[in-house]
mmCIF file of C-alpha atoms in Angstrom:
data_model
loop_
_atom_site.group_PDB
_atom_site.id
_atom_site.type_symbol
_atom_site.label_atom_id
_atom_site.label_comp_id
_atom_site.label_asym_id
_atom_site.label_seq_id
_atom_site.Cartn_x
_atom_site.Cartn_y
_atom_site.Cartn_z
ATOM 1 C CA ASP R 1 67.130 -42.356 -144.023
ATOM 2 C CA THR R 2 63.751 -42.941 -142.411
ATOM 3 C CA ALA R 3 64.032 -42.615 -138.628
ATOM 4 C CA VAL R 4 61.013 -44.754 -137.672
ATOM 5 C CA SER R 5 59.762 -47.111 -140.340
ATOM 6 C CA GLN R 6 56.827 -49.457 -140.167
ATOM 7 C CA THR R 7 55.441 -51.997 -142.589
ATOM 8 C CA PRO R 8 53.077 -52.559 -144.191
ATOM 9 C CA LYS R 9 51.598 -49.140 -144.943
ATOM 10 C CA TYR R 10 48.202 -50.640 -145.750
ATOM 11 C CA LEU R 11 46.715 -53.871 -144.468
ATOM 12 C CA VAL R 12 43.334 -55.161 -145.632
ATOM 13 C CA THR R 13 42.165 -58.427 -144.163
ATOM 14 C CA GLN R 14 39.143 -60.498 -143.210
ATOM 15 C CA MET R 15 37.678 -60.826 -139.733
ATOM 16 C CA GLY R 16 39.235 -63.654 -137.757
ATOM 17 C CA ASN R 17 42.628 -63.476 -139.461
ATOM 18 C CA ASP R 18 45.954 -62.978 -137.668
ATOM 19 C CA LYS R 19 48.284 -60.210 -138.861
ATOM 20 C CA SER R 20 51.525 -58.520 -137.860
ATOM 21 C CA ILE R 21 52.892 -55.011 -138.217
ATOM 22 C CA LYS R 22 56.643 -54.434 -138.025
ATOM 23 C CA CYS R 23 58.484 -51.375 -136.758
ATOM 24 C CA GLU R 24 62.130 -50.384 -136.767
ATOM 25 C CA GLN R 25 63.894 -47.234 -135.584
ATOM 26 C CA ASN R 26 67.425 -46.130 -136.403
ATOM 27 C CA LEU R 27 67.549 -43.236 -133.922
ATOM 28 C CA GLY R 28 69.247 -45.232 -131.179
ATOM 29 C CA HIS R 29 66.291 -44.631 -128.848
ATOM 30 C CA ASP R 30 65.656 -46.882 -125.871
ATOM 31 C CA THR R 31 61.876 -46.630 -125.807
ATOM 32 C CA MET R 32 59.373 -47.661 -128.468
ATOM 33 C CA TYR R 33 55.588 -47.418 -128.559
ATOM 34 C CA TRP R 34 52.490 -48.529 -130.363
ATOM 35 C CA TYR R 35 49.669 -46.009 -130.691
ATOM 36 C CA LYS R 36 46.222 -46.481 -132.195
ATOM 37 C CA GLN R 37 44.502 -43.597 -133.998
ATOM 38 C CA ASP R 38 40.778 -43.991 -134.478
ATOM 39 C CA SER R 39 38.563 -42.427 -137.116
ATOM 40 C CA LYS R 40 38.246 -39.256 -135.032
ATOM 41 C CA LYS R 41 42.043 -38.859 -135.094
ATOM 42 C CA PHE R 42 42.362 -39.587 -131.360
ATOM 43 C CA LEU R 43 45.800 -41.070 -130.595
ATOM 44 C CA LYS R 44 45.819 -43.571 -127.779
ATOM 45 C CA ILE R 45 48.791 -45.471 -126.430
ATOM 46 C CA MET R 46 48.685 -49.253 -126.523
ATOM 47 C CA PHE R 47 52.127 -50.405 -125.445
ATOM 48 C CA SER R 48 55.535 -49.075 -124.556
ATOM 49 C CA TYR R 49 58.834 -50.954 -124.415
ATOM 50 C CA ASN R 50 62.092 -49.759 -122.922
ATOM 51 C CA ASN R 51 65.155 -51.741 -123.929
ATOM 52 C CA LYS R 52 63.005 -54.755 -124.851
ATOM 53 C CA GLU R 53 61.112 -54.596 -121.547
ATOM 54 C CA LEU R 54 57.363 -53.870 -121.444
ATOM 55 C CA ILE R 55 56.736 -50.724 -119.359
ATOM 56 C CA ILE R 56 53.277 -49.569 -120.441
ATOM 57 C CA ASN R 57 50.437 -51.914 -121.250
ATOM 58 C CA GLU R 58 47.171 -50.026 -121.504
ATOM 59 C CA THR R 59 43.790 -51.713 -121.514
ATOM 60 C CA VAL R 60 44.174 -53.545 -124.788
ATOM 61 C CA PRO R 61 42.569 -56.910 -125.661
ATOM 62 C CA ASN R 62 44.821 -59.946 -125.251
ATOM 63 C CA ARG R 63 44.542 -60.452 -128.994
ATOM 64 C CA PHE R 64 47.188 -57.751 -129.337
ATOM 65 C CA SER R 65 50.680 -58.911 -128.490
ATOM 66 C CA PRO R 66 53.777 -56.752 -128.890
ATOM 67 C CA LYS R 67 57.202 -58.279 -129.341
ATOM 68 C CA SER R 68 60.555 -56.533 -129.098
ATOM 69 C CA PRO R 69 63.441 -58.692 -130.332
ATOM 70 C CA ASP R 70 65.888 -55.827 -129.683
ATOM 71 C CA LYS R 71 65.638 -52.178 -128.737
ATOM 72 C CA ALA R 72 65.470 -51.055 -132.376
ATOM 73 C CA HIS R 73 62.462 -53.204 -133.228
ATOM 74 C CA LEU R 74 58.930 -53.440 -131.888
ATOM 75 C CA ASN R 75 56.410 -55.581 -133.726
ATOM 76 C CA LEU R 76 52.674 -55.862 -133.137
ATOM 77 C CA HIS R 77 50.837 -59.127 -133.676
ATOM 78 C CA ILE R 78 47.050 -59.175 -133.729
ATOM 79 C CA ASN R 79 45.053 -62.413 -133.433
ATOM 80 C CA SER R 80 41.455 -62.994 -134.485
ATOM 81 C CA LEU R 81 40.989 -59.580 -136.034
ATOM 82 C CA GLU R 82 37.654 -57.829 -135.419
ATOM 83 C CA LEU R 83 35.881 -55.036 -137.294
ATOM 84 C CA GLY R 84 36.588 -52.645 -134.416
ATOM 85 C CA ASP R 85 40.331 -53.117 -134.887
ATOM 86 C CA SER R 86 40.169 -51.037 -138.067
ATOM 87 C CA ALA R 87 42.278 -47.943 -137.425
ATOM 88 C CA VAL R 88 45.679 -46.457 -138.140
ATOM 89 C CA TYR R 89 48.444 -47.919 -135.991
ATOM 90 C CA PHE R 90 51.528 -45.800 -135.347
ATOM 91 C CA CYS R 91 54.865 -46.913 -134.077
ATOM 92 C CA ALA R 92 56.954 -44.309 -132.265
ATOM 93 C CA SER R 93 60.215 -44.029 -130.389
ATOM 94 C CA SER R 94 61.707 -41.653 -127.856
ATOM 95 C CA GLU R 95 64.800 -41.029 -125.790
ATOM 96 C CA THR R 96 64.149 -40.260 -122.083
ATOM 97 C CA ASN R 97 60.440 -39.720 -122.764
ATOM 98 C CA GLU R 98 60.958 -36.141 -123.849
ATOM 99 C CA LYS R 99 60.035 -36.256 -127.530
ATOM 100 C CA LEU R 100 58.159 -38.804 -129.583
ATOM 101 C CA PHE R 101 59.082 -39.603 -133.162
ATOM 102 C CA PHE R 102 56.438 -41.384 -135.212
ATOM 103 C CA GLY R 103 56.438 -43.734 -138.149
ATOM 104 C CA SER R 104 54.149 -43.063 -141.093
ATOM 105 C CA GLY R 105 51.425 -45.410 -139.863
ATOM 106 C CA THR R 106 49.734 -48.645 -140.926
ATOM 107 C CA GLN R 107 46.158 -48.309 -142.111
ATOM 108 C CA LEU R 108 44.405 -51.502 -141.007
ATOM 109 C CA SER R 109 41.033 -52.312 -142.551
ATOM 110 C CA VAL R 110 39.178 -55.370 -141.282
ATOM 111 C CA LEU R 111 36.369 -56.518 -143.586
ATOM 112 C CA GLN M 1 36.687 -35.040 -117.687
ATOM 113 C CA LYS M 2 39.268 -36.131 -120.260
ATOM 114 C CA GLU M 3 42.892 -35.781 -119.280
ATOM 115 C CA VAL M 4 43.673 -33.433 -122.191
ATOM 116 C CA GLU M 5 41.051 -31.283 -123.913
ATOM 117 C CA GLN M 6 41.418 -29.595 -127.275
ATOM 118 C CA ASP M 7 38.888 -27.914 -129.554
ATOM 119 C CA PRO M 8 38.607 -30.274 -132.570
ATOM 120 C CA GLY M 9 37.712 -27.479 -134.982
ATOM 121 C CA PRO M 10 37.725 -27.358 -137.924
ATOM 122 C CA LEU M 11 39.330 -23.941 -137.827
ATOM 123 C CA SER M 12 39.491 -21.989 -141.089
ATOM 124 C CA VAL M 13 41.595 -18.841 -141.412
ATOM 125 C CA PRO M 14 42.786 -16.708 -144.334
ATOM 126 C CA GLU M 15 46.411 -16.843 -145.397
ATOM 127 C CA GLY M 16 48.564 -14.510 -143.325
ATOM 128 C CA ALA M 17 46.384 -14.715 -140.214
ATOM 129 C CA ILE M 18 47.674 -15.424 -136.725
ATOM 130 C CA VAL M 19 46.406 -18.782 -135.507
ATOM 131 C CA SER M 20 45.959 -19.683 -131.849
ATOM 132 C CA LEU M 21 45.588 -23.342 -130.878
ATOM 133 C CA ASN M 22 44.992 -24.358 -127.286
ATOM 134 C CA CYS M 23 44.854 -27.319 -124.937
ATOM 135 C CA THR M 24 43.818 -27.658 -121.325
ATOM 136 C CA TYR M 25 44.753 -30.512 -119.065
ATOM 137 C CA SER M 26 43.913 -31.838 -115.626
ATOM 138 C CA ASN M 27 47.080 -33.658 -114.512
ATOM 139 C CA SER M 28 49.342 -31.225 -112.627
ATOM 140 C CA ALA M 29 52.231 -33.711 -112.849
ATOM 141 C CA PHE M 30 52.713 -33.089 -116.577
ATOM 142 C CA GLN M 31 56.087 -31.465 -117.178
ATOM 143 C CA TYR M 32 56.833 -32.015 -120.859
ATOM 144 C CA PHE M 33 54.614 -30.378 -123.454
ATOM 145 C CA MET M 34 54.672 -30.915 -127.180
ATOM 146 C CA TRP M 35 52.860 -29.866 -130.319
ATOM 147 C CA TYR M 36 52.638 -32.196 -133.268
ATOM 148 C CA ARG M 37 51.471 -31.494 -136.804
ATOM 149 C CA GLN M 38 49.812 -34.266 -138.757
ATOM 150 C CA TYR M 39 49.118 -34.043 -142.457
ATOM 151 C CA SER M 40 46.469 -36.287 -143.960
ATOM 152 C CA ARG M 41 47.615 -39.927 -144.215
ATOM 153 C CA LYS M 42 50.925 -39.152 -142.507
ATOM 154 C CA GLY M 43 52.396 -39.718 -139.069
ATOM 155 C CA PRO M 44 52.472 -36.863 -136.534
ATOM 156 C CA GLU M 45 55.671 -34.806 -136.681
ATOM 157 C CA LEU M 46 57.091 -32.929 -133.720
ATOM 158 C CA LEU M 47 56.768 -29.154 -134.087
ATOM 159 C CA MET M 48 57.532 -27.722 -130.688
ATOM 160 C CA TYR M 49 58.734 -29.091 -127.391
ATOM 161 C CA THR M 50 58.703 -27.281 -124.042
ATOM 162 C CA TYR M 51 59.722 -28.315 -120.574
ATOM 163 C CA SER M 52 57.698 -26.819 -117.711
ATOM 164 C CA SER M 53 56.239 -23.304 -117.955
ATOM 165 C CA GLY M 54 57.303 -20.542 -120.305
ATOM 166 C CA ASN M 55 57.493 -19.596 -123.951
ATOM 167 C CA LYS M 56 59.446 -21.025 -126.825
ATOM 168 C CA GLU M 57 59.744 -19.571 -130.303
ATOM 169 C CA ASP M 58 60.832 -21.257 -133.517
ATOM 170 C CA GLY M 59 60.365 -19.258 -136.695
ATOM 171 C CA ARG M 60 56.658 -18.575 -137.175
ATOM 172 C CA PHE M 61 55.705 -20.849 -134.267
ATOM 173 C CA THR M 62 55.476 -19.929 -130.581
ATOM 174 C CA ALA M 63 54.564 -22.381 -127.839
ATOM 175 C CA GLN M 64 53.364 -21.178 -124.453
ATOM 176 C CA VAL M 65 52.868 -23.212 -121.303
ATOM 177 C CA ASP M 66 51.032 -21.931 -118.228
ATOM 178 C CA LYS M 67 51.228 -24.683 -115.650
ATOM 179 C CA SER M 68 49.331 -22.688 -113.028
ATOM 180 C CA SER M 69 46.303 -22.596 -115.342
ATOM 181 C CA LYS M 70 47.014 -26.020 -116.883
ATOM 182 C CA TYR M 71 46.837 -24.411 -120.304
ATOM 183 C CA ILE M 72 49.122 -24.585 -123.325
ATOM 184 C CA SER M 73 49.001 -22.710 -126.599
ATOM 185 C CA LEU M 74 50.560 -22.782 -130.033
ATOM 186 C CA PHE M 75 50.638 -19.583 -132.082
ATOM 187 C CA ILE M 76 51.300 -19.595 -135.807
ATOM 188 C CA ARG M 77 52.194 -16.241 -137.347
ATOM 189 C CA ASP M 78 51.756 -15.404 -141.023
ATOM 190 C CA SER M 79 49.893 -18.671 -141.578
ATOM 191 C CA GLN M 80 50.380 -20.388 -144.931
ATOM 192 C CA PRO M 81 48.216 -22.886 -146.841
ATOM 193 C CA SER M 82 50.970 -25.441 -146.155
ATOM 194 C CA ASP M 83 50.120 -25.103 -142.445
ATOM 195 C CA SER M 84 46.773 -26.785 -143.130
ATOM 196 C CA ALA M 85 46.883 -29.942 -141.031
ATOM 197 C CA THR M 86 45.699 -31.399 -137.735
ATOM 198 C CA TYR M 87 47.572 -30.075 -134.706
ATOM 199 C CA LEU M 88 47.874 -32.337 -131.690
ATOM 200 C CA CYS M 89 49.065 -31.316 -128.271
ATOM 201 C CA ALA M 90 50.781 -33.944 -126.144
ATOM 202 C CA MET M 91 52.170 -34.047 -122.643
ATOM 203 C CA SER M 92 54.071 -36.337 -120.349
ATOM 204 C CA GLU M 93 55.030 -36.559 -116.684
ATOM 205 C CA GLY M 94 58.514 -37.681 -117.576
ATOM 206 C CA TYR M 95 60.671 -40.758 -117.860
ATOM 207 C CA GLY M 96 58.785 -44.024 -117.987
ATOM 208 C CA GLN M 97 55.440 -42.274 -118.234
ATOM 209 C CA ASN M 98 52.915 -42.205 -120.997
ATOM 210 C CA PHE M 99 52.542 -39.407 -123.556
ATOM 211 C CA VAL M 100 48.916 -38.250 -123.488
ATOM 212 C CA PHE M 101 47.513 -36.619 -126.596
ATOM 213 C CA GLY M 102 44.684 -34.186 -127.146
ATOM 214 C CA PRO M 103 42.150 -35.093 -129.854
ATOM 215 C CA GLY M 104 43.673 -32.608 -132.314
ATOM 216 C CA THR M 105 42.473 -29.416 -134.003
ATOM 217 C CA ARG M 106 41.999 -29.459 -137.761
ATOM 218 C CA LEU M 107 43.292 -26.223 -139.295
ATOM 219 C CA SER M 108 42.650 -24.980 -142.835
ATOM 220 C CA VAL M 109 44.534 -21.936 -144.097
ATOM 221 C CA LEU M 110 42.773 -20.570 -147.153
ATOM 222 C CA PRO M 111 44.793 -18.870 -149.931
#
């Protein structure tokens, strides 16, 4: 069983489109995250949710909106996609902020 | 100064060598220290986790934390070609706080 799963694995889209990435974890963790990894492999946090409540919201454009319907799911919706949004987006979860467990990533390419 | 610094490499070593990977950080409030391994096109996977200062050993891997110097290390003994990956250090202040990642060191172990 995959602990943290995200879909889709690859996403290719045109500038200006709206897209969503879904994430689910079956580890029973309370906290979920979205990270962005740029072309230089630098991982940077975007959002963190604890029990459906937003606790970390880094400097991210308003075009990015996370949604957590329950503590096992954290989705990321992106409006008006731009070229600079191209990156790999990782979902992760943790219990008590001690260890992070990552999904396999969504490679987003904006053309 | 970035919050977490790490030599990006690439680092190439022969099979069987001892590898030393290092990170320095500036935030003295960090208490939880982790090393992640990331293979190409995969999500980071947790390798080692340490709380506060000290050493931790797991098989061929040893993690060291020196909080007084704000310096952490990962040693890999008897390195194997399958160890070829990007190694990311990460740290956190604790519950409710962000995990901050280093930029990663790319390691190649040559047969």
